[in-house]
XYZ file of C-alpha atoms in Angstrom:
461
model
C 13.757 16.787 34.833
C 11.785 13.706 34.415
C 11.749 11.234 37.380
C 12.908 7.325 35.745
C 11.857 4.040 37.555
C 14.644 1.776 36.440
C 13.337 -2.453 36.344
C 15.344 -4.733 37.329
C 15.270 -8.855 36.928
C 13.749 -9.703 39.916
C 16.327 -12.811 39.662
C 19.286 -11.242 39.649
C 18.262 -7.531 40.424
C 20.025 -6.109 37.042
C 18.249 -3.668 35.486
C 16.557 -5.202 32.259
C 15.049 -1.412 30.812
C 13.175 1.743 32.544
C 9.913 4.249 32.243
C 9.419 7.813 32.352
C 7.281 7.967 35.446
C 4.013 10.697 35.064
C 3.052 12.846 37.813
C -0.175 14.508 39.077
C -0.245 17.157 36.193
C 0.866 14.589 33.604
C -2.159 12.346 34.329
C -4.276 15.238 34.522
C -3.616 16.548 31.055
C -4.581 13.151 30.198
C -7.745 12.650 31.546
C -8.853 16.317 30.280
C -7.884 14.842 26.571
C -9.552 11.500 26.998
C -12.539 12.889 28.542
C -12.662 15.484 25.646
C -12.386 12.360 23.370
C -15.481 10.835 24.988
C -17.399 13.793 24.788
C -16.924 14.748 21.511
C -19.215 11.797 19.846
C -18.328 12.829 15.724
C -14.931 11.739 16.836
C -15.808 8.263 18.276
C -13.539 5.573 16.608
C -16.191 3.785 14.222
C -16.277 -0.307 14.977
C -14.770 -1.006 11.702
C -11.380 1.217 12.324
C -11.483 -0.791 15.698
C -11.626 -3.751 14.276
C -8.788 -3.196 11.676
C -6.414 -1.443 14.456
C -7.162 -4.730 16.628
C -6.066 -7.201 13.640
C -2.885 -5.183 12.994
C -1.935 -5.237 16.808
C -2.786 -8.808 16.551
C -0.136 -9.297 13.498
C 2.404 -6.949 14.841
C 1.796 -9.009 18.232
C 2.417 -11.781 16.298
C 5.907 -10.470 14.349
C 7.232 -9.814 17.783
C 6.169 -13.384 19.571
C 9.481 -14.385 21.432
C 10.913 -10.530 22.012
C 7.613 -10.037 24.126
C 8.180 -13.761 25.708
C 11.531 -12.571 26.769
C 10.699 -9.636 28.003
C 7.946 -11.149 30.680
C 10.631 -13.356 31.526
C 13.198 -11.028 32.709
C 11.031 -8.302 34.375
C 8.644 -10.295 35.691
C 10.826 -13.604 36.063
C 7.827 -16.029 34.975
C 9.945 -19.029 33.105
C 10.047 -18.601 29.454
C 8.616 -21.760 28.647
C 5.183 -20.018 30.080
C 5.733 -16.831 29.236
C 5.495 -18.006 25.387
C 1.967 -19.619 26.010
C 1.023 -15.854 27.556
C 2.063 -14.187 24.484
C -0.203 -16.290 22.821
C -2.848 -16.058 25.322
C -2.433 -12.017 24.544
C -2.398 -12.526 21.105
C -5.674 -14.687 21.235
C -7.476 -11.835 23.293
C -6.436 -9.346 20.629
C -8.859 -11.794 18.217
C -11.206 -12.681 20.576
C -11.742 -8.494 21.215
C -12.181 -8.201 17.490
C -15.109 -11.117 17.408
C -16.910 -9.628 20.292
C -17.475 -5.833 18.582
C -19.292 -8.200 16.635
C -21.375 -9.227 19.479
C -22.237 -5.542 20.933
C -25.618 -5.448 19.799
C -28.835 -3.623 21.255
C -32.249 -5.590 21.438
C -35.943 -4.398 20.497
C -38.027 -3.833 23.344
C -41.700 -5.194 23.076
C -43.743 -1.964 23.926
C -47.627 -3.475 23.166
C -47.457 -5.504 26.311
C -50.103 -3.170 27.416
C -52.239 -0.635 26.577
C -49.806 2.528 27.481
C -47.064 1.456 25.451
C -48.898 0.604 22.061
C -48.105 2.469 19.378
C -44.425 2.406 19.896
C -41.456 0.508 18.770
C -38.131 0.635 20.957
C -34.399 -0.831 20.857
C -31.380 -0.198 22.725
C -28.043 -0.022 21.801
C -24.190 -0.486 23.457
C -22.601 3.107 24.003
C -18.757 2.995 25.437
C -19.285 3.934 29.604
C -16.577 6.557 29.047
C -12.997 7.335 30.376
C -11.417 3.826 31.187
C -8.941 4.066 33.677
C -7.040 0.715 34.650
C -4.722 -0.729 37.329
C -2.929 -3.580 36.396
C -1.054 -6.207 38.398
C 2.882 -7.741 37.887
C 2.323 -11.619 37.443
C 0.653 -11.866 33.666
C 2.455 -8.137 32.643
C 1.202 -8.619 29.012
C -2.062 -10.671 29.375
C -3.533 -8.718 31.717
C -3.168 -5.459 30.376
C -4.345 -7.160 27.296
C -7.510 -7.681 29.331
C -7.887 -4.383 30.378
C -6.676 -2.421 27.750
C -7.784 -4.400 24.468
C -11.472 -4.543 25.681
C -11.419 -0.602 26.292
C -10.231 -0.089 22.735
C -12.893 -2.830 21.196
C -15.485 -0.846 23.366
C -14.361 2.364 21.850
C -13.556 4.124 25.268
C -10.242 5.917 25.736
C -8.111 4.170 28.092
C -4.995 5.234 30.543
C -3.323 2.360 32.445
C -1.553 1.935 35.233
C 0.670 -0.831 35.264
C 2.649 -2.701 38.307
C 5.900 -0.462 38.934
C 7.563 -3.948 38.732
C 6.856 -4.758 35.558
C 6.295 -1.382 33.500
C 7.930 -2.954 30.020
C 5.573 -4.769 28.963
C 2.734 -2.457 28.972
C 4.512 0.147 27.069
C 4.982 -1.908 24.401
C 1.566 -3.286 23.976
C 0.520 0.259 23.844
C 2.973 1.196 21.298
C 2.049 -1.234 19.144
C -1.530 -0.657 19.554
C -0.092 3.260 18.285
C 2.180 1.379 15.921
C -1.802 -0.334 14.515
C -3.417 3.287 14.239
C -4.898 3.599 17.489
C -4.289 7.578 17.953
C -2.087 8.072 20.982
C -4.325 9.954 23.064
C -7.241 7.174 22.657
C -4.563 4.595 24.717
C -1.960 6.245 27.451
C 0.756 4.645 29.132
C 1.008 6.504 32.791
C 3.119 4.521 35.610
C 2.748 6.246 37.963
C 3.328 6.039 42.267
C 0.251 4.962 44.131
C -0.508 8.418 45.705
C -0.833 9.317 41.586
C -2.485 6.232 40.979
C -5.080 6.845 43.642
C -5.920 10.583 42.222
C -6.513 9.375 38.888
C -8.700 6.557 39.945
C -10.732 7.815 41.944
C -11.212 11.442 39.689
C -14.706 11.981 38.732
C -13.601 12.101 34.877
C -13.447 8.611 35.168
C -16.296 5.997 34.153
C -15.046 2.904 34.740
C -12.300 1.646 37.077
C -10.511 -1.801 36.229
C -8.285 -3.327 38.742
C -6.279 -6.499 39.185
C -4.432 -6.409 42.429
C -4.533 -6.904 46.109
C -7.984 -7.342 47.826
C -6.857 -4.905 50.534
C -6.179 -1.881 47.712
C -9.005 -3.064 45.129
C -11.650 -2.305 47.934
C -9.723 0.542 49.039
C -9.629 2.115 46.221
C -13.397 1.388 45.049
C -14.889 2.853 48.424
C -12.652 6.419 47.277
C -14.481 6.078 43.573
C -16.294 9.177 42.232
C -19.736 8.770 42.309
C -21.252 7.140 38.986
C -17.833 5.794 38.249
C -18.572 1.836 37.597
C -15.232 -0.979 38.299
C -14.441 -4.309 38.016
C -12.331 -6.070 41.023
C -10.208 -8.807 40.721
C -8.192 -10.258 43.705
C -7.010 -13.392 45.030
C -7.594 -16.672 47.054
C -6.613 -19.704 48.659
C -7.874 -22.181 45.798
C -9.149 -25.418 47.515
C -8.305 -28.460 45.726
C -11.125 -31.841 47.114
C -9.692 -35.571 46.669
C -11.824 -38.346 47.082
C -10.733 -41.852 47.303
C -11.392 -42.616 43.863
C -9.550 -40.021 42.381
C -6.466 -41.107 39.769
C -3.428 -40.005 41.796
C -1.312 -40.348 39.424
C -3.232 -38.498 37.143
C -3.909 -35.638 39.602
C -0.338 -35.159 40.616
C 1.072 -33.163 37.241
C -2.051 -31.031 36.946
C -1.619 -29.933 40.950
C 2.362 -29.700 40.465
C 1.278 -27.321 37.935
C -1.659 -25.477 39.315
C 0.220 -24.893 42.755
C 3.819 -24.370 41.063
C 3.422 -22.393 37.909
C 5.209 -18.878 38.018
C 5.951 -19.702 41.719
C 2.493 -19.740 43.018
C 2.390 -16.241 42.000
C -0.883 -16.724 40.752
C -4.644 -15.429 41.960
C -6.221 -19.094 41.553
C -2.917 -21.441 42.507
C -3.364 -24.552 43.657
C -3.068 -23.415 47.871
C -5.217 -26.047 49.743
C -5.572 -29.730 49.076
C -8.048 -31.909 50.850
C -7.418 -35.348 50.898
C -9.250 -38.317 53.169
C -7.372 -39.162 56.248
C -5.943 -42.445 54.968
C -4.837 -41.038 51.406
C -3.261 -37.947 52.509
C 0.082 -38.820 53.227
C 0.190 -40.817 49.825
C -0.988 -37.683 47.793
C 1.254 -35.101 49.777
C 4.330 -37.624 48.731
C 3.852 -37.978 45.160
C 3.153 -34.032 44.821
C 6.525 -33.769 47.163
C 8.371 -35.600 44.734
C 6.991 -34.021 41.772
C 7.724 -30.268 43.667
C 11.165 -31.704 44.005
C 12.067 -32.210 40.699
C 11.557 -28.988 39.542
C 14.399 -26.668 38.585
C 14.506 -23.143 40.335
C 16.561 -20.328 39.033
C 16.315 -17.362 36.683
C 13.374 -17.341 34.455
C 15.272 -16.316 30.842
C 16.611 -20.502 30.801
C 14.725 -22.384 29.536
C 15.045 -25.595 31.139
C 13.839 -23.496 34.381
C 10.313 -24.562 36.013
C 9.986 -21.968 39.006
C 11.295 -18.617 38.448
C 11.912 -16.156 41.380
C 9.844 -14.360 43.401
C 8.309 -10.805 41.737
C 10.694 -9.332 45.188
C 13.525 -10.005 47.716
C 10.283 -9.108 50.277
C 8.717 -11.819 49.103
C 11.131 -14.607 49.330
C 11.047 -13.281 53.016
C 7.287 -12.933 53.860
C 6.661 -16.405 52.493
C 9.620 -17.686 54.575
C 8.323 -16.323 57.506
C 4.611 -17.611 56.861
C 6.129 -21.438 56.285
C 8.262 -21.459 59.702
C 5.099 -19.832 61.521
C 3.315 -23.127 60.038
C 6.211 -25.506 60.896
C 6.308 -23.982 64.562
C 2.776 -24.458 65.025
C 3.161 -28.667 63.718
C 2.947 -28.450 59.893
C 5.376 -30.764 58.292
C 7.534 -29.655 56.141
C 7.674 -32.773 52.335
C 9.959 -30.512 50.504
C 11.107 -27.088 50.455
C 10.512 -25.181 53.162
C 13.689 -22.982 52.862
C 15.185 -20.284 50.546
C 17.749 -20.694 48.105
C 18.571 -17.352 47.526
C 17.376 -13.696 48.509
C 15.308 -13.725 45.285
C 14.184 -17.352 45.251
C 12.116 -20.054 47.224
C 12.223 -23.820 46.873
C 8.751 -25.130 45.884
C 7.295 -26.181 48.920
C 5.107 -29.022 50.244
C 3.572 -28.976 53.810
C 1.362 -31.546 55.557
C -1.541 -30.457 57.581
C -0.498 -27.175 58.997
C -2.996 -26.319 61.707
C -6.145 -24.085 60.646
C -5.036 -20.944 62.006
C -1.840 -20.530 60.337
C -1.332 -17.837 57.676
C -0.690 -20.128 54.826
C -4.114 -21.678 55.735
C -6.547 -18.948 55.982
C -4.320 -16.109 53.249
C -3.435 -16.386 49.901
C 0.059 -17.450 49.869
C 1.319 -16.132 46.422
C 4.216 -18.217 46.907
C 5.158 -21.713 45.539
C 3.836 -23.332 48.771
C 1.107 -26.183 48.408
C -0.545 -27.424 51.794
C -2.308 -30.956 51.897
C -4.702 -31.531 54.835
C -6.371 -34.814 55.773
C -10.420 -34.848 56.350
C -12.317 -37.594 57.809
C -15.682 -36.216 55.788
C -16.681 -35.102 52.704
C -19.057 -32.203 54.297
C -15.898 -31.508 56.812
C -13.565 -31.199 53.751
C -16.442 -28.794 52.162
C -16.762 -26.768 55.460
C -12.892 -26.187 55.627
C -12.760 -25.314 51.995
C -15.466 -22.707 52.275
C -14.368 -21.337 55.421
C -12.157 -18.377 54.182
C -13.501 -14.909 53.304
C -12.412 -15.425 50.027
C -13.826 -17.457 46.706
C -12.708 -17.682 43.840
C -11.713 -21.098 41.495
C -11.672 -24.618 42.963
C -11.430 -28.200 42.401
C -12.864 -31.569 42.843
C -10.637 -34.817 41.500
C -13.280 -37.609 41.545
C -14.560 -40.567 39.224
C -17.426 -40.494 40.860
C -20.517 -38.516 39.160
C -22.117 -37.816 42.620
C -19.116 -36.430 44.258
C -18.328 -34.244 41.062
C -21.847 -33.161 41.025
C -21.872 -32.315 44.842
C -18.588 -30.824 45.059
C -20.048 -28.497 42.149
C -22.986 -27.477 44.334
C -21.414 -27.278 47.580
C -18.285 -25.578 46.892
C -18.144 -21.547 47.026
C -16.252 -20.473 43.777
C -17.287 -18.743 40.944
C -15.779 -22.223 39.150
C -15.071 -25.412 40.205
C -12.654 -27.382 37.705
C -13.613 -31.229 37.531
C -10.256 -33.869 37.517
C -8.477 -30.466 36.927
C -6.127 -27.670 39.056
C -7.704 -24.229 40.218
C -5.709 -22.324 37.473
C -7.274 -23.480 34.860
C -8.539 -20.590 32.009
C -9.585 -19.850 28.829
C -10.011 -15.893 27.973
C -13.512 -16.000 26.828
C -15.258 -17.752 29.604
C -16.276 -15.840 32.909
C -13.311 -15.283 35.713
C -14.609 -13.919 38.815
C -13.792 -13.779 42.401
C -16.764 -13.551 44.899
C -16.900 -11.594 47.973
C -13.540 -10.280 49.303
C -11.721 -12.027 46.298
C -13.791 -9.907 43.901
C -16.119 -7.287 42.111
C -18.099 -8.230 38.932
C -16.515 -10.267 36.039
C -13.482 -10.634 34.203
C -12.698 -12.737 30.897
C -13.054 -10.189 27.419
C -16.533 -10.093 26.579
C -17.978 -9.757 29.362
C -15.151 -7.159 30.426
C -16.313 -5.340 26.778
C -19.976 -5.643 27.791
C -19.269 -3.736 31.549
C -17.384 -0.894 29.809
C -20.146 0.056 27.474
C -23.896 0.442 28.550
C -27.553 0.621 27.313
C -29.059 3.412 25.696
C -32.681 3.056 24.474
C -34.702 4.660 21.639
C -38.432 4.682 21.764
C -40.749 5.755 18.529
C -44.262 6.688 18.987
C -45.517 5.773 16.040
């Protein structure tokens, strides 16, 4: 008999569809046939059949625009209104993986820089690294298997993924289309799967490269149990810092942090967490963002006039409850929020300096839950911002070309956004978290360029 996960609307808890779940000996048959795939080179998908399966999923993608948007809605409860723009964020990284086969070319080697290697020409070319194996996370369910998947196929590497149990749906149907465009069925497998499964298949030596978007405390886990010579990519989370200087346009500012800190509930790896804001101005910014938080309309994500959906679990409404009274117990002040409205929902939430040892300032809250702190120095508002074991995105909202220019140097991130919020991304630029919030980089080419790998030719002439 084969074991079902049923998913449910995390909104209302109704189940919305359901998986086959794969165990040990499913996933193993698996990685025998997609290692068998890799090692057979005749039968290597050439880049032009690559690039034609990759336009049709792109078109059938395309056909089937709002189903997919209402499916992220109601089984991962992001608001529809957003989960439109990440269909066509998924769409766009279809065509942006069919431009970058494009861009997988080899260089010539000089080889007469000396006497011993005269008389030779050499070049390298891109190879796929092998058996892609990835691990996917519940709060962009089609993008970011998109950005794990896609890339794998554009490489040429067979590919099994993994997604989040929560939202399973998704997935499968990006990978049936991608059958649906040609891709033969055993070059792209669907296997959800438990984590003690999950773990056995990631870390089996068949494997040659390891993608993961999750938690920092299973990423690095799970790449310290890797096979040896398997390579990975990491990417976590962190506790964006937002710096406000005095010249910064409030009112300007306010809408892009409302929806930096806000969007899908906070459930997001580079929210909008920490805002720094001089002494004096503090209380001015945390009010307008308060009254911006306030107006937004909580509920279940399929409406459209809803701006926060719930939370990806009832756990979650309670573990961020529990982090915000720690904070208001220790002297934050609770603006707005601060309460749930439901066991699947969380009112946004705007606290004023909560002290420095507090879980919602030194973790990454997840949760719709912006803090605003007051600093009497620029280099103080630096140190603070820095002071967490994890970087990834931040922000500086200035007019002043100094302060931008500083807050660019000083500032440990792997991107600092000028006069905009943390969240900000585009697929094709670099998206990395440094140390605990991250392991090489993510954004599709350079995702394509770490799942193939060098191989050189040299000619003596």
């Amino acid at each position: 008999m084969r074991n079902v996960l049923e998913v449910v609307n995390p909104f209302d808890l109704i189940k919305v569809g359901s998986v086959e779940l794969s165990g040990w000996n499913d996933v193993d048959a698996m990685l025998d046939v997609a290692g068998a795939l890799y090692r057979n080179r005749d039968e290597w998908l050439p880049a032009y059949k690559r690039i034609e399966i990759l336009k049709e999923t792109a078109r059938l993608m395309t056909g089937r625009a709002e189903e997919l948007a209402l499916l992220i809605a109601s089984e991962g409860g992001k608001p529809l209104v957003d989960a439109r723009v990440e269909v066509t964020r998924a769409i766009d990284g279809v065509e942006l993986c069919i431009h970058e086969i494009g861009q997988m070319a080899g260089r010539e080697i000089p080889m007469d820089l000396t006497r011993a290697g005269s008389g030779r020409i050499a070049f390298t070319q891109r190879e796929p690294i092998g058996v892609v194996v990835a691990a996917s996370a519940f709060n962009h369910p089609l993008n970011l298997i998109v950005h794990q998947v896609a890339p794998a196929v554009a490489a040429g590497c067979p590919v099994i993924v993994k997604p989040a149990l929560d939202t399973p749906l998704s997935c499968k149907v990006f990978v049936d289309i991608l059958h649906q465009a040609g891709l033969p069925q055993d070059w792209c497998r669907f296997a959800a799967c438990h984590n003690d499964v999950a773990e056995q298949m990631i870390t089996d030596p068949r494997v040659g490269f390891f993608s993961f978007i999750g938690s920092a405390r299973v990423g690095w886990m799970l790449r310290s149990k890797l096979a040896p010579g398997t390579r990975c990519a990491l990417e976590h989370g962190g506790a964006a810092p937002v710096i406000v200087d005095e010249t910064a346009d409030i009112d300007a500012m306010i809408p892009l942090l409302t929806k930096g800190g806000f969007y899908h509930s906070g459930q997001v790896c580079v929210s909008v967490q920490r805002v720094f804001a001089p002494t004096a101005m503090a209380a001015e910014v945390a009010q307008k963002l308060t009254d911006a938080a306030a107006a937004l309309k909580v509920g279940d994500a399929r409406d459209p006039s809803v701006d926060c959906g719930p939370l990806i679990r009832p756990a979650e409404v309670d573990r961020v409850e529990a982090w915000v009274n720690e904070a208001v117990q220790a002297g934050a002040t609770v603006l707005t929020g601060g309460k749930r409205l439901g066991p699947t929902t969380y009112a946004p939430t705007v606290l004023l300096n909560p002290p420095a040892d507090v879980r919602v300032s030194t973790a990454e809250i997840f949760g719709p839950v912006v803090c605003v702190y007051g600093y009497d120095s620029l280099e103080d508002a630096y140190c603070t911002a820095n002071g967490l074991p994890f970087a990834f995105q931040s922000a500086v909202f200035t007019k002043n070309l100094d302060t931008a220019m500083q807050a660019i140097q000083r500032l440990d991130a792997t991107a600092v956004m000028v006069n905009d919020h943390t969240a900000f991304r585009v697929d094709w630029m670099p998206f990395a978290g440094r140390r605990q919030s991250g392991y090489n980089t993510g954004g599709i080419g350079y995702t394509i360029h770490d799942m193939t790998q060098d191989k050189m030719a040299v000619i003596q002439l």
